[in-house]
Amino acid sequence: MREFRPVFLAHLLSLLGVVVSEISLTVLVYELTSSPFLSALTFGLGLLPYLVGGTLLSGIADRYPARRVLVVCDLVCAACVAVMVLPSTPVAALLALRCLVAAVAPVFAGTRMATLADILGGGDLYVLGRSLLRIVSQSSILAGFGAGGLLLAVLSPRGAITITVGTFLCSALLLRFGTRRRPARIDTQEGGSSLLRDSLDGARLVFGDRLLRAQVLLFWMPAFFVVAPEALSAAYADRIGAGPAALGLIMCGLPIGHIAAELYVGSALSPGARARLVFPAVSLGLLPLVAYLTVPGLVWTVVLQILVGMSGAYILGLDQWFVDALPEELRGRAMTLQSAGLMTVQGVGMTLAGLAAEFVPVQVVVAGAGVVGTLCTLLLVAELRRATAERVRRRTTSQDRTARQS
């Protein structure tokens, strides 16, 4: 538990650095180019490289000692942000550096999740630790955008970005001196496999296992559809005649619901109850979006968003199932892939929701996401039930065979 405190503080500092640098860099690019497209692209580049980093670089999480990976990731981010601050850095370089920071992010996140399992064990403490970090993530996004706005009110964009260099460096120091060194999970001396091969092998092993594949997809599927109202919140606010302040309230609904659910489920329910909650919560979680067809007003829209956010309570039980099903030597790569895929599907979901809203009314797009998302999730729930039953049968058969042989 002693190591959890520096990991927690490092996570908070690193996340605040990412959020503040995102909003500051977006403003900086717009000031330099006066281009709404390039300014929006700056945000998009924070999501798209996750797929590349999570797929091709995930092997780093298991090939090298976790503490070294975490510290180097923070130092790389600090160096990239430091170059962004230089007045001579052209816009193309700013966007390239943004991509590099985004490519590093899933490696950092996956390694941190695997390290958390080492620090807290694979049981209930791990689930609660992960839940606490997610609560911090949701809260820090809200606080980070607020802090970024305040900083930009008194500092130039480059001045605000400069502060984030310090947050990344402080995170690196906390991880270096607050956690102990652990060996790499796989021995790179044996077989001499390359980083690329290790990374791709990790993806192959995860998606080649029926149970792991179903669990990972159940992390991703609701996230793909749940971003539709967020992506279309500005258009929807305009549809119901709400102003900018109302837009902010609508966008706060989802994280508020998620934080409330995590706090309640993590503190009030037992591990068994959290496991029993997974299938009902994930199966019904997207249904409130169907009510968008009625074009509810501001208050009911916020309520619907809170309800959808509360369905995220299923993640605590699924976290436990996932870490229990993972072999130790695959843990870092699998968690990196899961984290990268989660960000990627959200980016794709936002893009497709925006594209669909070009042709049909925004409330129809959101309601459609609720219907289609629920159907897809129910199919995944059925698949996960079958995969779990198959794993139990195989384990029972293996135990019976061992018992007969002995």
Tab-separated table of C-alpha atoms in Angstrom, residues 10-406:
chain	number	residue	atom	x	y	z
A	10	ALA	CA	1.815	10.472	-10.274
A	11	HIS	CA	-1.373	9.480	-12.100
A	12	LEU	CA	-3.075	12.695	-10.998
A	13	LEU	CA	-0.143	14.909	-12.052
A	14	SER	CA	0.375	13.138	-15.365
A	15	LEU	CA	-3.318	13.310	-16.241
A	16	LEU	CA	-3.586	16.984	-15.363
A	17	GLY	CA	-0.541	17.598	-17.530
A	18	VAL	CA	-2.135	15.831	-20.484
A	19	VAL	CA	-5.484	17.647	-20.167
A	20	VAL	CA	-3.998	21.120	-19.676
A	21	SER	CA	-1.524	20.612	-22.538
A	22	GLU	CA	-4.364	19.437	-24.798
A	23	ILE	CA	-6.508	22.532	-24.343
A	24	SER	CA	-3.491	24.866	-24.406
A	25	LEU	CA	-2.059	23.285	-27.550
A	26	THR	CA	-5.433	23.491	-29.285
A	27	VAL	CA	-5.590	27.233	-28.555
A	28	LEU	CA	-1.958	27.687	-29.632
A	29	VAL	CA	-2.523	25.945	-32.978
A	30	TYR	CA	-5.611	28.056	-33.624
A	31	GLU	CA	-3.689	31.259	-32.816
A	32	LEU	CA	-0.903	30.259	-35.212
A	33	THR	CA	-3.097	29.087	-38.106
A	34	SER	CA	-6.599	30.583	-37.596
A	35	SER	CA	-7.776	27.158	-38.820
A	36	PRO	CA	-10.695	25.483	-37.019
A	37	PHE	CA	-9.804	22.212	-38.765
A	38	LEU	CA	-6.215	22.137	-37.502
A	39	SER	CA	-7.370	23.160	-34.034
A	40	ALA	CA	-9.889	20.300	-33.950
A	41	LEU	CA	-7.299	17.937	-35.440
A	42	THR	CA	-5.095	18.647	-32.424
A	43	PHE	CA	-7.746	17.054	-30.222
A	44	GLY	CA	-8.249	14.170	-32.638
A	45	LEU	CA	-4.545	13.391	-32.674
A	46	GLY	CA	-4.831	12.729	-28.956
A	47	LEU	CA	-6.939	9.626	-29.699
A	48	LEU	CA	-5.899	8.195	-33.051
A	49	PRO	CA	-2.278	7.182	-32.203
A	50	TYR	CA	-3.555	5.098	-29.283
A	51	LEU	CA	-4.215	2.221	-31.679
A	52	VAL	CA	-0.660	2.310	-33.039
A	53	GLY	CA	0.952	2.679	-29.635
A	54	GLY	CA	-1.229	0.046	-28.013
A	55	THR	CA	-0.756	-2.532	-30.769
A	56	LEU	CA	2.855	-2.083	-31.857
A	57	LEU	CA	4.432	-0.904	-28.595
A	58	SER	CA	2.508	-2.946	-26.011
A	59	GLY	CA	5.431	-5.379	-25.700
A	60	ILE	CA	7.378	-2.670	-23.859
A	61	ALA	CA	5.128	-3.197	-20.832
A	62	ASP	CA	6.367	-6.789	-20.373
A	63	ARG	CA	9.872	-6.646	-21.894
A	64	TYR	CA	11.291	-4.055	-19.492
A	65	PRO	CA	11.033	-3.366	-15.744
A	66	ALA	CA	7.767	-1.534	-15.091
A	67	ARG	CA	9.287	1.325	-13.091
A	68	ARG	CA	11.735	2.103	-15.890
A	69	VAL	CA	8.937	2.099	-18.489
A	70	LEU	CA	6.766	4.454	-16.440
A	71	VAL	CA	9.592	6.907	-15.738
A	72	VAL	CA	10.791	6.938	-19.359
A	73	CYS	CA	7.225	7.528	-20.615
A	74	ASP	CA	6.887	10.564	-18.337
A	75	LEU	CA	10.288	11.891	-19.428
A	76	VAL	CA	9.406	11.457	-23.113
A	77	CYS	CA	6.161	13.403	-22.558
A	78	ALA	CA	8.031	16.130	-20.666
A	79	ALA	CA	10.592	16.423	-23.483
A	80	CYS	CA	7.864	16.616	-26.155
A	81	VAL	CA	5.986	19.311	-24.255
A	82	ALA	CA	9.222	21.240	-23.674
A	83	VAL	CA	9.844	21.352	-27.435
A	84	MET	CA	6.246	22.524	-27.997
A	85	VAL	CA	7.009	25.565	-25.836
A	86	LEU	CA	9.811	26.779	-28.106
A	87	PRO	CA	8.666	29.727	-30.281
A	88	SER	CA	10.553	28.297	-33.249
A	89	THR	CA	8.581	25.025	-33.270
A	90	PRO	CA	6.410	24.947	-36.436
A	91	VAL	CA	2.794	23.803	-36.434
A	92	ALA	CA	3.625	20.523	-38.200
A	93	ALA	CA	6.103	19.698	-35.445
A	94	LEU	CA	3.535	20.592	-32.780
A	95	LEU	CA	1.091	18.093	-34.285
A	96	ALA	CA	3.829	15.430	-34.626
A	97	LEU	CA	4.800	15.878	-30.977
A	98	ARG	CA	1.132	15.596	-30.014
A	99	CYS	CA	1.026	12.259	-31.846
A	100	LEU	CA	4.129	11.043	-30.017
A	101	VAL	CA	2.664	11.896	-26.608
A	102	ALA	CA	-0.543	10.072	-27.576
A	103	ALA	CA	1.403	7.002	-28.779
A	104	VAL	CA	3.255	6.823	-25.454
A	105	ALA	CA	0.054	7.164	-23.398
A	106	PRO	CA	-1.309	3.593	-23.809
A	107	VAL	CA	2.080	2.089	-22.938
A	108	PHE	CA	2.137	4.193	-19.764
A	109	ALA	CA	-1.477	3.358	-18.894
A	110	GLY	CA	-1.109	-0.379	-19.515
A	111	THR	CA	2.140	-0.604	-17.565
A	112	ARG	CA	0.599	1.341	-14.688
A	113	MET	CA	-2.406	-0.998	-14.572
A	114	ALA	CA	-0.169	-4.068	-14.560
A	115	THR	CA	2.030	-2.501	-11.850
A	116	LEU	CA	-1.060	-1.759	-9.793
A	117	ALA	CA	-1.881	-5.475	-9.845
A	118	ASP	CA	1.677	-6.177	-8.613
A	119	ILE	CA	1.376	-3.608	-5.816
A	120	LEU	CA	-2.161	-4.392	-4.655
A	121	GLY	CA	-2.420	-8.006	-5.746
A	122	GLY	CA	-4.981	-9.376	-8.169
A	123	GLY	CA	-7.895	-9.350	-5.728
A	124	ASP	CA	-10.339	-6.803	-4.359
A	125	LEU	CA	-7.668	-4.212	-3.542
A	126	TYR	CA	-6.714	-4.089	-7.221
A	127	VAL	CA	-10.336	-3.543	-8.276
A	128	LEU	CA	-10.790	-0.747	-5.741
A	129	GLY	CA	-7.438	0.819	-6.695
A	130	ARG	CA	-8.404	0.812	-10.378
A	131	SER	CA	-11.785	2.288	-9.473
A	132	LEU	CA	-10.117	5.097	-7.521
A	133	LEU	CA	-7.841	5.923	-10.465
A	134	ARG	CA	-10.841	6.042	-12.807
A	135	ILE	CA	-12.647	8.396	-10.430
A	136	VAL	CA	-9.554	10.599	-10.399
A	137	SER	CA	-9.426	10.445	-14.209
A	138	GLN	CA	-13.033	11.575	-14.584
A	139	SER	CA	-12.605	14.316	-11.971
A	140	SER	CA	-9.281	15.452	-13.386
A	141	ILE	CA	-10.739	15.844	-16.858
A	142	LEU	CA	-13.314	18.256	-15.460
A	143	ALA	CA	-10.739	19.995	-13.263
A	144	GLY	CA	-8.110	19.962	-16.012
A	145	PHE	CA	-10.298	21.778	-18.517
A	146	GLY	CA	-11.240	24.268	-15.818
A	147	ALA	CA	-7.602	24.752	-14.821
A	148	GLY	CA	-6.591	25.064	-18.446
A	149	GLY	CA	-9.181	27.763	-18.983
A	150	LEU	CA	-7.994	29.685	-15.918
A	151	LEU	CA	-4.339	29.377	-16.933
A	152	LEU	CA	-5.112	30.621	-20.430
A	153	ALA	CA	-6.858	33.623	-18.892
A	154	VAL	CA	-3.603	34.752	-17.262
A	155	LEU	CA	-0.910	33.083	-19.372
A	156	SER	CA	-0.163	32.603	-23.043
A	157	PRO	CA	-0.795	29.093	-24.456
A	158	ARG	CA	2.941	28.397	-24.386
A	159	GLY	CA	3.090	29.598	-20.784
A	160	ALA	CA	0.320	27.190	-19.803
A	161	ILE	CA	2.044	24.349	-21.657
A	162	THR	CA	5.286	25.099	-19.793
A	163	ILE	CA	3.595	24.270	-16.484
A	164	THR	CA	2.770	20.782	-17.750
A	165	VAL	CA	6.478	20.047	-18.221
A	166	GLY	CA	6.712	20.260	-14.435
A	167	THR	CA	3.754	17.929	-13.876
A	168	PHE	CA	5.333	15.220	-16.045
A	169	LEU	CA	8.707	15.604	-14.322
A	170	CYS	CA	7.117	15.427	-10.860
A	171	SER	CA	5.256	12.287	-11.921
A	172	ALA	CA	8.533	10.724	-13.082
A	173	LEU	CA	10.218	11.530	-9.753
A	174	LEU	CA	7.344	10.057	-7.738
A	175	LEU	CA	7.439	6.821	-9.715
A	176	ARG	CA	11.242	6.559	-9.642
A	177	PHE	CA	11.641	7.029	-5.899
A	178	GLY	CA	8.206	5.943	-4.672
A	179	THR	CA	7.994	2.474	-6.233
A	180	ARG	CA	10.394	-0.433	-6.077
A	181	ARG	CA	12.114	-2.042	-9.017
A	182	ARG	CA	10.469	-5.185	-10.371
A	183	PRO	CA	11.918	-7.433	-13.056
A	184	ALA	CA	10.491	-7.634	-16.562
A	185	ARG	CA	7.695	-10.165	-17.018
A	186	ILE	CA	9.296	-11.846	-20.021
A	187	ASP	CA	12.957	-12.698	-20.556
A	188	THR	CA	14.157	-11.026	-23.755
A	189	GLN	CA	17.429	-12.942	-23.584
A	190	GLU	CA	15.681	-16.200	-24.384
A	191	GLY	CA	14.656	-16.483	-28.009
A	192	GLY	CA	15.662	-12.930	-28.867
A	193	SER	CA	12.203	-11.963	-30.115
A	194	SER	CA	11.712	-8.384	-31.263
A	195	LEU	CA	9.568	-5.742	-29.616
A	196	LEU	CA	7.194	-5.742	-32.587
A	197	ARG	CA	6.795	-9.506	-32.451
A	198	ASP	CA	6.180	-9.474	-28.689
A	199	SER	CA	3.563	-6.753	-29.123
A	200	LEU	CA	1.742	-8.516	-31.952
A	201	ASP	CA	1.978	-11.850	-30.132
A	202	GLY	CA	0.294	-10.198	-27.149
A	203	ALA	CA	-2.602	-9.042	-29.335
A	204	ARG	CA	-2.811	-12.500	-30.934
A	205	LEU	CA	-2.906	-14.254	-27.556
A	206	VAL	CA	-5.598	-11.923	-26.196
A	207	PHE	CA	-7.881	-12.170	-29.224
A	208	GLY	CA	-7.108	-15.855	-29.734
A	209	ASP	CA	-8.502	-16.678	-26.300
A	210	ARG	CA	-12.301	-16.776	-26.361
A	211	LEU	CA	-12.735	-15.575	-22.774
A	212	LEU	CA	-10.179	-12.746	-22.948
A	213	ARG	CA	-11.558	-11.602	-26.304
A	214	ALA	CA	-15.113	-11.400	-24.959
A	215	GLN	CA	-13.966	-9.501	-21.857
A	216	VAL	CA	-11.935	-6.956	-23.834
A	217	LEU	CA	-14.796	-6.374	-26.266
A	218	LEU	CA	-17.168	-5.843	-23.351
A	219	PHE	CA	-14.870	-3.066	-22.121
A	220	TRP	CA	-14.936	-1.502	-25.592
A	221	MET	CA	-18.456	-1.967	-26.945
A	222	PRO	CA	-20.438	0.298	-24.566
A	223	ALA	CA	-17.705	2.953	-24.808
A	224	PHE	CA	-18.071	2.992	-28.602
A	225	PHE	CA	-21.758	3.955	-28.379
A	226	VAL	CA	-21.829	5.984	-25.158
A	227	VAL	CA	-19.796	8.823	-26.705
A	228	ALA	CA	-22.528	9.674	-29.230
A	229	PRO	CA	-24.364	12.225	-27.014
A	230	GLU	CA	-21.036	13.724	-25.924
A	231	ALA	CA	-19.843	14.139	-29.506
A	232	LEU	CA	-23.170	15.709	-30.496
A	233	SER	CA	-23.764	17.728	-27.321
A	234	ALA	CA	-23.205	21.089	-29.039
A	235	ALA	CA	-25.630	20.225	-31.838
A	236	TYR	CA	-28.170	18.868	-29.369
A	237	ALA	CA	-27.916	21.943	-27.133
A	238	ASP	CA	-28.671	24.049	-30.185
A	239	ARG	CA	-31.592	21.725	-31.043
A	240	ILE	CA	-33.248	22.349	-27.645
A	241	GLY	CA	-32.335	26.051	-27.645
A	242	ALA	CA	-29.865	25.822	-24.744
A	243	GLY	CA	-26.897	28.158	-24.313
A	244	PRO	CA	-23.196	27.539	-23.650
A	245	ALA	CA	-23.719	27.121	-19.890
A	246	ALA	CA	-26.315	24.430	-20.544
A	247	LEU	CA	-23.881	22.695	-22.892
A	248	GLY	CA	-21.404	22.451	-20.028
A	249	LEU	CA	-24.066	20.895	-17.787
A	250	ILE	CA	-24.931	18.305	-20.411
A	251	MET	CA	-21.278	17.319	-20.836
A	252	CYS	CA	-20.837	17.002	-17.062
A	253	GLY	CA	-23.699	14.508	-16.725
A	254	LEU	CA	-21.802	11.420	-17.913
A	255	PRO	CA	-18.718	11.799	-15.683
A	256	ILE	CA	-20.893	12.737	-12.675
A	257	GLY	CA	-22.911	9.547	-13.080
A	258	HIS	CA	-19.778	7.480	-13.554
A	259	ILE	CA	-18.061	8.912	-10.466
A	260	ALA	CA	-21.175	8.395	-8.320
A	261	ALA	CA	-21.526	4.778	-9.437
A	262	GLU	CA	-17.856	3.982	-8.861
A	263	LEU	CA	-17.957	5.496	-5.371
A	264	TYR	CA	-21.071	3.565	-4.364
A	265	VAL	CA	-20.201	0.214	-5.909
A	266	GLY	CA	-16.594	0.346	-4.712
A	267	SER	CA	-17.459	1.255	-1.126
A	268	ALA	CA	-20.846	-0.349	-0.477
A	269	LEU	CA	-20.839	-3.630	-2.416
A	270	SER	CA	-18.897	-6.815	-1.827
A	271	PRO	CA	-16.766	-8.404	-4.590
A	272	GLY	CA	-19.530	-10.969	-5.178
A	273	ALA	CA	-22.187	-8.275	-5.516
A	274	ARG	CA	-19.998	-6.318	-7.944
A	275	ALA	CA	-19.613	-9.448	-10.069
A	276	ARG	CA	-23.386	-10.059	-10.081
A	277	LEU	CA	-23.935	-6.443	-11.165
A	278	VAL	CA	-21.841	-6.712	-14.343
A	279	PHE	CA	-24.359	-8.245	-16.740
A	280	PRO	CA	-27.472	-6.258	-15.670
A	281	ALA	CA	-25.605	-2.923	-15.604
A	282	VAL	CA	-23.897	-3.345	-18.969
A	283	SER	CA	-27.035	-4.768	-20.635
A	284	LEU	CA	-29.273	-1.862	-19.611
A	285	GLY	CA	-26.698	0.932	-19.549
A	286	LEU	CA	-27.327	2.397	-23.008
A	287	LEU	CA	-31.132	2.203	-22.961
A	288	PRO	CA	-31.644	5.724	-21.473
A	289	LEU	CA	-30.259	7.121	-24.743
A	290	VAL	CA	-33.422	5.928	-26.514
A	291	ALA	CA	-35.344	8.654	-24.622
A	292	TYR	CA	-33.530	11.249	-26.757
A	293	LEU	CA	-36.178	10.538	-29.404
A	294	THR	CA	-38.602	12.607	-27.338
A	295	VAL	CA	-36.169	15.568	-27.421
A	296	PRO	CA	-36.167	16.085	-23.650
A	297	GLY	CA	-35.321	19.472	-22.218
A	298	LEU	CA	-32.145	20.412	-20.405
A	299	VAL	CA	-32.984	18.890	-17.004
A	300	TRP	CA	-34.080	15.521	-18.370
A	301	THR	CA	-31.133	15.409	-20.751
A	302	VAL	CA	-28.720	15.804	-17.841
A	303	VAL	CA	-30.625	13.109	-15.911
A	304	LEU	CA	-30.332	10.724	-18.874
A	305	GLN	CA	-26.615	11.377	-19.112
A	306	ILE	CA	-26.181	10.694	-15.403
A	307	LEU	CA	-28.082	7.409	-15.728
A	308	VAL	CA	-25.900	6.306	-18.625
A	309	GLY	CA	-22.793	7.269	-16.681
A	310	MET	CA	-23.945	5.190	-13.696
A	311	SER	CA	-23.975	2.072	-15.864
A	312	GLY	CA	-20.177	2.246	-15.764
A	313	ALA	CA	-20.485	0.422	-12.430
A	314	TYR	CA	-20.120	-2.824	-14.404
A	315	ILE	CA	-16.432	-2.087	-14.974
A	316	LEU	CA	-15.402	-2.935	-11.396
A	317	GLY	CA	-16.583	-6.523	-11.679
A	318	LEU	CA	-15.214	-6.867	-15.196
A	319	ASP	CA	-11.836	-5.580	-14.004
A	320	GLN	CA	-11.675	-8.455	-11.519
A	321	TRP	CA	-12.618	-11.043	-14.138
A	322	PHE	CA	-10.041	-9.697	-16.563
A	323	VAL	CA	-7.090	-9.699	-14.155
A	324	ASP	CA	-8.056	-13.194	-12.929
A	325	ALA	CA	-8.135	-14.555	-16.486
A	326	LEU	CA	-4.798	-13.050	-17.564
A	327	PRO	CA	-1.566	-15.055	-17.414
A	328	GLU	CA	1.133	-13.124	-15.538
A	329	GLU	CA	3.470	-12.946	-18.557
A	330	LEU	CA	0.704	-11.381	-20.697
A	331	ARG	CA	-0.603	-8.868	-18.166
A	332	GLY	CA	1.257	-5.739	-19.314
A	333	ARG	CA	0.577	-6.231	-23.023
A	334	ALA	CA	-3.079	-7.151	-22.504
A	335	MET	CA	-3.775	-4.141	-20.312
A	336	THR	CA	-1.961	-1.824	-22.719
A	337	LEU	CA	-4.056	-3.188	-25.585
A	338	GLN	CA	-7.260	-2.843	-23.570
A	339	SER	CA	-6.470	0.769	-22.673
A	340	ALA	CA	-5.446	1.699	-26.214
A	341	GLY	CA	-8.496	0.078	-27.763
A	342	LEU	CA	-10.796	1.851	-25.326
A	343	MET	CA	-9.526	5.274	-26.388
A	344	THR	CA	-9.527	4.320	-30.063
A	345	VAL	CA	-13.127	3.077	-30.159
A	346	GLN	CA	-14.258	6.274	-28.437
A	347	GLY	CA	-12.526	8.360	-31.100
A	348	VAL	CA	-14.088	6.270	-33.872
A	349	GLY	CA	-17.485	6.407	-32.167
A	350	MET	CA	-17.374	10.196	-31.945
A	351	THR	CA	-16.391	10.470	-35.604
A	352	LEU	CA	-19.153	8.148	-36.827
A	353	ALA	CA	-21.773	9.865	-34.650
A	354	GLY	CA	-20.810	13.227	-36.135
A	355	LEU	CA	-20.927	11.791	-39.644
A	356	ALA	CA	-24.379	10.268	-39.066
A	357	ALA	CA	-25.690	13.589	-37.729
A	358	GLU	CA	-24.908	15.179	-41.088
A	359	PHE	CA	-27.748	13.134	-42.591
A	360	VAL	CA	-30.299	12.482	-39.815
A	361	PRO	CA	-31.489	14.526	-36.807
A	362	VAL	CA	-29.140	14.487	-33.847
A	363	GLN	CA	-31.723	12.994	-31.467
A	364	VAL	CA	-32.215	10.072	-33.860
A	365	VAL	CA	-28.481	9.410	-33.953
A	366	VAL	CA	-28.230	9.332	-30.156
A	367	ALA	CA	-31.311	7.132	-29.770
A	368	GLY	CA	-30.022	4.850	-32.524
A	369	ALA	CA	-26.734	4.502	-30.655
A	370	GLY	CA	-28.734	3.412	-27.616
A	371	VAL	CA	-30.683	0.763	-29.555
A	372	VAL	CA	-27.824	-0.644	-31.636
A	373	GLY	CA	-25.412	-0.445	-28.722
A	374	THR	CA	-27.785	-2.379	-26.464
A	375	LEU	CA	-28.255	-5.126	-29.064
A	376	CYS	CA	-24.495	-5.466	-29.632
A	377	THR	CA	-23.843	-5.513	-25.885
A	378	LEU	CA	-26.448	-8.233	-25.298
A	379	LEU	CA	-24.740	-10.392	-27.936
A	380	LEU	CA	-21.404	-9.864	-26.181
A	381	VAL	CA	-22.905	-10.708	-22.786
A	382	ALA	CA	-24.195	-14.002	-24.219
A	383	GLU	CA	-20.768	-14.735	-25.704
A	384	LEU	CA	-19.010	-13.980	-22.412
A	385	ARG	CA	-21.375	-16.299	-20.557
A	386	ARG	CA	-20.602	-19.107	-23.001
A	387	ALA	CA	-16.849	-18.445	-22.895
A	388	THR	CA	-16.871	-18.459	-19.078
A	389	ALA	CA	-18.809	-21.736	-18.987
A	390	GLU	CA	-16.373	-23.266	-21.483
A	391	ARG	CA	-13.370	-22.181	-19.373
A	392	VAL	CA	-14.955	-23.714	-16.251
A	393	ARG	CA	-15.635	-27.000	-18.102
A	394	ARG	CA	-12.044	-27.180	-19.353
A	395	ARG	CA	-10.673	-26.472	-15.884
A	396	THR	CA	-12.947	-29.102	-14.305
A	397	THR	CA	-11.970	-31.672	-16.932
A	398	SER	CA	-8.279	-30.948	-16.382
A	399	GLN	CA	-8.648	-31.284	-12.612
A	400	ASP	CA	-10.525	-34.581	-12.980
A	401	ARG	CA	-7.818	-35.927	-15.304
A	402	THR	CA	-5.096	-34.915	-12.860
A	403	ALA	CA	-6.947	-36.509	-9.986
A	404	ARG	CA	-7.309	-39.833	-11.878
A	405	GLN	CA	-3.625	-39.843	-12.804
A	406	SER	CA	-2.580	-39.264	-9.210
